[in-house]
Each structure stands twice: as structure tokens, then as C-alpha cells.
Amino acid sequence: MISTEWGSPNHIKEGFNPGHIAEKLYGNSVHIFDWEQKKHLQTIDLPMPQGALPLEVRYLHEPTSENAFVGCAFGSSIFRIHPDPQNPDKQTATLVAEIPSLKVTGWALPEMPALITDILISMDDRFLYVSCWLHGDIRQYDISDPAHPKLHSRVYVGG
């Protein structure tokens, strides 16, 4: 099982404050657990700023696949979680997609991240769908080669 760090309820309940990221009040790590043994096995620290606020984790549906993806909300990036080639007993994270921030005026910051709020893998494991809430688009990545996702298409739905 993989879980993510996002933020503590005490900070979120007051509303999102981007300054809290610099204060390290939001997470950038994923945690690997042995579900049957109820044991924490590993922490993977995602690099900042891309790894800011990891939120959604999705495994491929094919039962023998060892690939998962994690969407980082504020980092607007996608990481692939997979076995570490140097240590097969451990997992590692590889940055596989970044969505650039947009320069804006009249917003909380001078640049607006995509703010990935959800990711979804198609049932045939061919596509990864990424919801970019603040940019107002949904991106479709071809993940037929999970190590090298390619942006396939996108649709704008408002933002």
C-alpha cells in the first residue's frame, strides 16, 4: 500500500495558504506499507518543488504490474513509483511529467500551478487522465510505456 502526505487538518481548515508550503506544513513524501503485516516499510521523499502535496496514487490495473503513479497537487507533477533497479526490495519515484505554472495577475501568487486534483488510469492501462483544476483542463497521457508517459490530448473544461 502507498499513502501520501498532504496537509494537517489544523492548517487546511483555515483555507489553503501557499506560504505554508515553504514552512513545510504540507508534505512531499509517499509511504510504503506492508498491508498484511501492518508495517511501514519505506518513505520516499519527492523532490521539491515538483513533489509538493502528493495527493492521488493509482496503480495499473494489470495485477502483476509494479507501476503506480502519484499526482502532486501543488507541484503539478506526476511521479512513477516502481521497484528501485539498484535495490529490488525498495521502491523509488521517478518524475515523468510536469505541468508548467501559468503567469497570472490578480491571484494569490504571480504564477498559478495546474493543481492536480485527481488522476485516473483507464481500465486497459493505456491512458493516465490528469485533472488540472486551476488551469481548467484534463490531460490524457499515453502510459503504454509507464516509464515514458507522453501527452496524448487535452480538453479544456474551465478553470
PDB file of C-alpha atoms in Angstrom:
ATOM      1  CA  MET A   1       0.000   0.000   0.000  1.00  0.00           C
ATOM      2  CA  ILE A   2       1.142   3.525  -0.720  1.00  0.00           C
ATOM      3  CA  SER A   3      -0.125   6.562   1.163  1.00  0.00           C
ATOM      4  CA  THR A   4       0.663  10.223   0.627  1.00  0.00           C
ATOM      5  CA  GLU A   5       1.266  13.261   2.794  1.00  0.00           C
ATOM      6  CA  TRP A   6      -0.888  16.234   2.052  1.00  0.00           C
ATOM      7  CA  GLY A   7      -1.528  18.510   4.989  1.00  0.00           C
ATOM      8  CA  SER A   8      -2.772  18.522   8.536  1.00  0.00           C
ATOM      9  CA  PRO A   9      -6.449  19.311   9.195  1.00  0.00           C
ATOM     10  CA  ASN A  10      -5.450  22.166  11.522  1.00  0.00           C
ATOM     11  CA  HIS A  11      -3.893  24.043   8.613  1.00  0.00           C
ATOM     12  CA  ILE A  12      -6.347  23.071   5.887  1.00  0.00           C
ATOM     13  CA  LYS A  13      -9.452  24.065   7.873  1.00  0.00           C
ATOM     14  CA  GLU A  14      -8.364  27.721   7.769  1.00  0.00           C
ATOM     15  CA  GLY A  15      -8.144  27.604   3.979  1.00  0.00           C
ATOM     16  CA  PHE A  16      -5.186  26.936   1.740  1.00  0.00           C
ATOM     17  CA  ASN A  17      -2.228  29.232   2.319  1.00  0.00           C
ATOM     18  CA  PRO A  18       0.578  28.813  -0.267  1.00  0.00           C
ATOM     19  CA  GLY A  19       3.055  30.192   2.277  1.00  0.00           C
ATOM     20  CA  HIS A  20       2.536  27.066   4.378  1.00  0.00           C
ATOM     21  CA  ILE A  21       4.388  25.040   1.744  1.00  0.00           C
ATOM     22  CA  ALA A  22       7.626  26.949   2.398  1.00  0.00           C
ATOM     23  CA  GLU A  23       7.013  26.465   6.135  1.00  0.00           C
ATOM     24  CA  LYS A  24       6.862  22.687   5.494  1.00  0.00           C
ATOM     25  CA  LEU A  25       3.331  22.410   6.850  1.00  0.00           C
ATOM     26  CA  TYR A  26       2.379  20.333   3.794  1.00  0.00           C
ATOM     27  CA  GLY A  27       4.003  17.081   2.790  1.00  0.00           C
ATOM     28  CA  ASN A  28       6.149  15.877  -0.088  1.00  0.00           C
ATOM     29  CA  SER A  29       6.542  12.184   0.759  1.00  0.00           C
ATOM     30  CA  VAL A  30       4.896   8.880  -0.047  1.00  0.00           C
ATOM     31  CA  HIS A  31       4.920   5.976   2.371  1.00  0.00           C
ATOM     32  CA  ILE A  32       5.087   2.285   1.504  1.00  0.00           C
ATOM     33  CA  PHE A  33       3.363  -0.202   3.804  1.00  0.00           C
ATOM     34  CA  ASP A  34       3.020  -3.954   4.071  1.00  0.00           C
ATOM     35  CA  TRP A  35      -0.755  -4.138   4.391  1.00  0.00           C
ATOM     36  CA  GLU A  36      -0.893  -7.707   5.746  1.00  0.00           C
ATOM     37  CA  GLN A  37       1.798  -7.134   8.385  1.00  0.00           C
ATOM     38  CA  LYS A  38       0.559  -3.593   9.144  1.00  0.00           C
ATOM     39  CA  LYS A  39       4.145  -2.392   8.904  1.00  0.00           C
ATOM     40  CA  HIS A  40       5.673   0.810   7.497  1.00  0.00           C
ATOM     41  CA  LEU A  41       8.406  -0.256   5.061  1.00  0.00           C
ATOM     42  CA  GLN A  42       9.711   2.883   3.435  1.00  0.00           C
ATOM     43  CA  THR A  43       9.363   6.642   2.967  1.00  0.00           C
ATOM     44  CA  ILE A  44      10.137   8.204  -0.402  1.00  0.00           C
ATOM     45  CA  ASP A  45      10.768  11.948  -0.266  1.00  0.00           C
ATOM     46  CA  LEU A  46       9.713  13.547  -3.528  1.00  0.00           C
ATOM     47  CA  PRO A  47      11.941  16.430  -4.638  1.00  0.00           C
ATOM     48  CA  MET A  48      10.617  19.951  -4.171  1.00  0.00           C
ATOM     49  CA  PRO A  49       9.023  21.879  -5.707  1.00  0.00           C
ATOM     50  CA  GLN A  50       7.704  19.151  -8.062  1.00  0.00           C
ATOM     51  CA  GLY A  51       6.768  16.841  -5.182  1.00  0.00           C
ATOM     52  CA  ALA A  52       4.717  19.397  -3.240  1.00  0.00           C
ATOM     53  CA  LEU A  53       1.452  17.999  -1.859  1.00  0.00           C
ATOM     54  CA  PRO A  54       1.305  14.453  -3.239  1.00  0.00           C
ATOM     55  CA  LEU A  55      -2.346  13.517  -3.314  1.00  0.00           C
ATOM     56  CA  GLU A  56      -3.614  10.715  -5.543  1.00  0.00           C
ATOM     57  CA  VAL A  57      -1.929   7.334  -6.088  1.00  0.00           C
ATOM     58  CA  ARG A  58      -3.053   4.950  -8.809  1.00  0.00           C
ATOM     59  CA  TYR A  59      -1.672   1.511  -9.661  1.00  0.00           C
ATOM     60  CA  LEU A  60      -2.010  -0.020 -13.097  1.00  0.00           C
ATOM     61  CA  HIS A  61      -4.908  -2.492 -13.169  1.00  0.00           C
ATOM     62  CA  GLU A  62      -2.852  -5.405 -14.500  1.00  0.00           C
ATOM     63  CA  PRO A  63      -2.266  -7.444 -11.300  1.00  0.00           C
ATOM     64  CA  THR A  64       1.419  -8.250 -11.867  1.00  0.00           C
ATOM     65  CA  SER A  65       2.398  -4.663 -12.724  1.00  0.00           C
ATOM     66  CA  GLU A  66       4.637  -2.949 -10.210  1.00  0.00           C
ATOM     67  CA  ASN A  67       3.946   0.552 -11.554  1.00  0.00           C
ATOM     68  CA  ALA A  68       1.951   3.242  -9.800  1.00  0.00           C
ATOM     69  CA  PHE A  69       1.582   6.954 -10.418  1.00  0.00           C
ATOM     70  CA  VAL A  70       1.229   9.755  -7.885  1.00  0.00           C
ATOM     71  CA  GLY A  71      -0.128  13.193  -8.720  1.00  0.00           C
ATOM     72  CA  CYS A  72       1.377  16.081  -6.763  1.00  0.00           C
ATOM     73  CA  ALA A  73      -1.252  18.804  -6.373  1.00  0.00           C
ATOM     74  CA  PHE A  74       0.821  21.953  -5.841  1.00  0.00           C
ATOM     75  CA  GLY A  75       3.918  20.586  -7.595  1.00  0.00           C
ATOM     76  CA  SER A  76       1.754  19.947 -10.686  1.00  0.00           C
ATOM     77  CA  SER A  77       3.822  16.865 -11.435  1.00  0.00           C
ATOM     78  CA  ILE A  78       3.375  13.141 -11.900  1.00  0.00           C
ATOM     79  CA  PHE A  79       5.809  10.628 -10.431  1.00  0.00           C
ATOM     80  CA  ARG A  80       6.027   6.941 -11.283  1.00  0.00           C
ATOM     81  CA  ILE A  81       6.522   4.670  -8.263  1.00  0.00           C
ATOM     82  CA  HIS A  82       8.337   1.454  -9.181  1.00  0.00           C
ATOM     83  CA  PRO A  83      10.957  -1.027  -7.907  1.00  0.00           C
ATOM     84  CA  ASP A  84      14.396   0.503  -7.458  1.00  0.00           C
ATOM     85  CA  PRO A  85      16.749  -1.055 -10.066  1.00  0.00           C
ATOM     86  CA  GLN A  86      19.660  -0.858  -7.569  1.00  0.00           C
ATOM     87  CA  ASN A  87      17.637  -2.394  -4.729  1.00  0.00           C
ATOM     88  CA  PRO A  88      14.646  -4.507  -5.860  1.00  0.00           C
ATOM     89  CA  ASP A  89      13.362  -4.739  -2.263  1.00  0.00           C
ATOM     90  CA  LYS A  90      12.746  -0.973  -2.277  1.00  0.00           C
ATOM     91  CA  GLN A  91      10.582   1.372  -4.315  1.00  0.00           C
ATOM     92  CA  THR A  92      11.711   4.590  -5.943  1.00  0.00           C
ATOM     93  CA  ALA A  93       9.980   7.585  -7.534  1.00  0.00           C
ATOM     94  CA  THR A  94      10.787   8.962 -10.964  1.00  0.00           C
ATOM     95  CA  LEU A  95       9.441  12.285 -12.226  1.00  0.00           C
ATOM     96  CA  VAL A  96       7.637  11.505 -15.501  1.00  0.00           C
ATOM     97  CA  ALA A  97       5.508  14.604 -16.227  1.00  0.00           C
ATOM     98  CA  GLU A  98       5.497  18.273 -15.225  1.00  0.00           C
ATOM     99  CA  ILE A  99       2.803  20.817 -15.978  1.00  0.00           C
ATOM    100  CA  PRO A 100       4.237  24.349 -16.081  1.00  0.00           C
ATOM    101  CA  SER A 101       2.662  27.082 -13.988  1.00  0.00           C
ATOM    102  CA  LEU A 102       0.945  29.966 -15.770  1.00  0.00           C
ATOM    103  CA  LYS A 103       1.923  33.601 -15.215  1.00  0.00           C
ATOM    104  CA  VAL A 104      -1.155  35.438 -13.910  1.00  0.00           C
ATOM    105  CA  THR A 105      -2.210  38.689 -12.284  1.00  0.00           C
ATOM    106  CA  GLY A 106      -4.748  39.151  -9.528  1.00  0.00           C
ATOM    107  CA  TRP A 107      -4.189  35.733  -7.954  1.00  0.00           C
ATOM    108  CA  ALA A 108      -2.557  34.683  -4.663  1.00  0.00           C
ATOM    109  CA  LEU A 109       0.828  34.117  -6.371  1.00  0.00           C
ATOM    110  CA  PRO A 110       2.459  35.504  -9.540  1.00  0.00           C
ATOM    111  CA  GLU A 111       2.305  32.034 -11.097  1.00  0.00           C
ATOM    112  CA  MET A 112      -0.636  29.629 -10.954  1.00  0.00           C
ATOM    113  CA  PRO A 113       0.103  25.899 -10.713  1.00  0.00           C
ATOM    114  CA  ALA A 114      -2.135  23.416 -12.532  1.00  0.00           C
ATOM    115  CA  LEU A 115      -3.158  21.991  -9.117  1.00  0.00           C
ATOM    116  CA  ILE A 116      -3.590  18.323  -9.941  1.00  0.00           C
ATOM    117  CA  THR A 117      -6.652  17.210  -8.013  1.00  0.00           C
ATOM    118  CA  ASP A 118      -7.286  13.764  -9.442  1.00  0.00           C
ATOM    119  CA  ILE A 119      -5.616  11.132 -11.586  1.00  0.00           C
ATOM    120  CA  LEU A 120      -7.240   8.089 -13.138  1.00  0.00           C
ATOM    121  CA  ILE A 121      -5.912   5.153 -15.168  1.00  0.00           C
ATOM    122  CA  SER A 122      -8.031   3.701 -17.968  1.00  0.00           C
ATOM    123  CA  MET A 123      -9.134   0.118 -17.460  1.00  0.00           C
ATOM    124  CA  ASP A 124      -6.833  -1.073 -20.270  1.00  0.00           C
ATOM    125  CA  ASP A 125      -3.832   0.645 -18.558  1.00  0.00           C
ATOM    126  CA  ARG A 126      -3.135   2.637 -21.712  1.00  0.00           C
ATOM    127  CA  PHE A 127      -4.001   6.142 -20.512  1.00  0.00           C
ATOM    128  CA  LEU A 128      -3.497   8.270 -17.415  1.00  0.00           C
ATOM    129  CA  TYR A 129      -6.025  11.101 -17.029  1.00  0.00           C
ATOM    130  CA  VAL A 130      -4.910  14.140 -15.034  1.00  0.00           C
ATOM    131  CA  SER A 131      -7.315  16.799 -13.762  1.00  0.00           C
ATOM    132  CA  CYS A 132      -5.643  20.235 -13.659  1.00  0.00           C
ATOM    133  CA  TRP A 133      -8.154  22.100 -11.545  1.00  0.00           C
ATOM    134  CA  LEU A 134      -6.783  25.660 -11.648  1.00  0.00           C
ATOM    135  CA  HIS A 135      -5.773  25.538 -15.329  1.00  0.00           C
ATOM    136  CA  GLY A 136      -9.169  24.101 -16.229  1.00  0.00           C
ATOM    137  CA  ASP A 137      -8.031  21.174 -18.340  1.00  0.00           C
ATOM    138  CA  ILE A 138      -7.925  17.409 -18.250  1.00  0.00           C
ATOM    139  CA  ARG A 139      -4.843  15.829 -19.775  1.00  0.00           C
ATOM    140  CA  GLN A 140      -4.603  12.369 -21.266  1.00  0.00           C
ATOM    141  CA  TYR A 141      -1.166  10.728 -21.164  1.00  0.00           C
ATOM    142  CA  ASP A 142      -0.298   7.583 -23.078  1.00  0.00           C
ATOM    143  CA  ILE A 143       1.258   5.294 -20.442  1.00  0.00           C
ATOM    144  CA  SER A 144       1.628   2.177 -22.595  1.00  0.00           C
ATOM    145  CA  ASP A 145       5.298   2.589 -21.606  1.00  0.00           C
ATOM    146  CA  PRO A 146       4.872   3.601 -17.925  1.00  0.00           C
ATOM    147  CA  ALA A 147       8.459   4.857 -17.698  1.00  0.00           C
ATOM    148  CA  HIS A 148       7.863   7.364 -20.502  1.00  0.00           C
ATOM    149  CA  PRO A 149       4.342   8.844 -20.475  1.00  0.00           C
ATOM    150  CA  LYS A 150       3.509  11.024 -23.459  1.00  0.00           C
ATOM    151  CA  LEU A 151       0.888  13.765 -23.519  1.00  0.00           C
ATOM    152  CA  HIS A 152      -1.724  12.418 -25.930  1.00  0.00           C
ATOM    153  CA  SER A 153      -4.516  15.000 -25.741  1.00  0.00           C
ATOM    154  CA  ARG A 154      -6.241  17.517 -23.513  1.00  0.00           C
ATOM    155  CA  VAL A 155      -9.630  19.118 -23.163  1.00  0.00           C
ATOM    156  CA  TYR A 156     -10.471  22.444 -21.505  1.00  0.00           C
ATOM    157  CA  VAL A 157     -13.465  22.457 -19.209  1.00  0.00           C
ATOM    158  CA  GLY A 158     -12.963  25.829 -17.481  1.00  0.00           C
ATOM    159  CA  GLY A 159     -10.746  26.942 -14.646  1.00  0.00           C
TER     160      GLY A 159
END
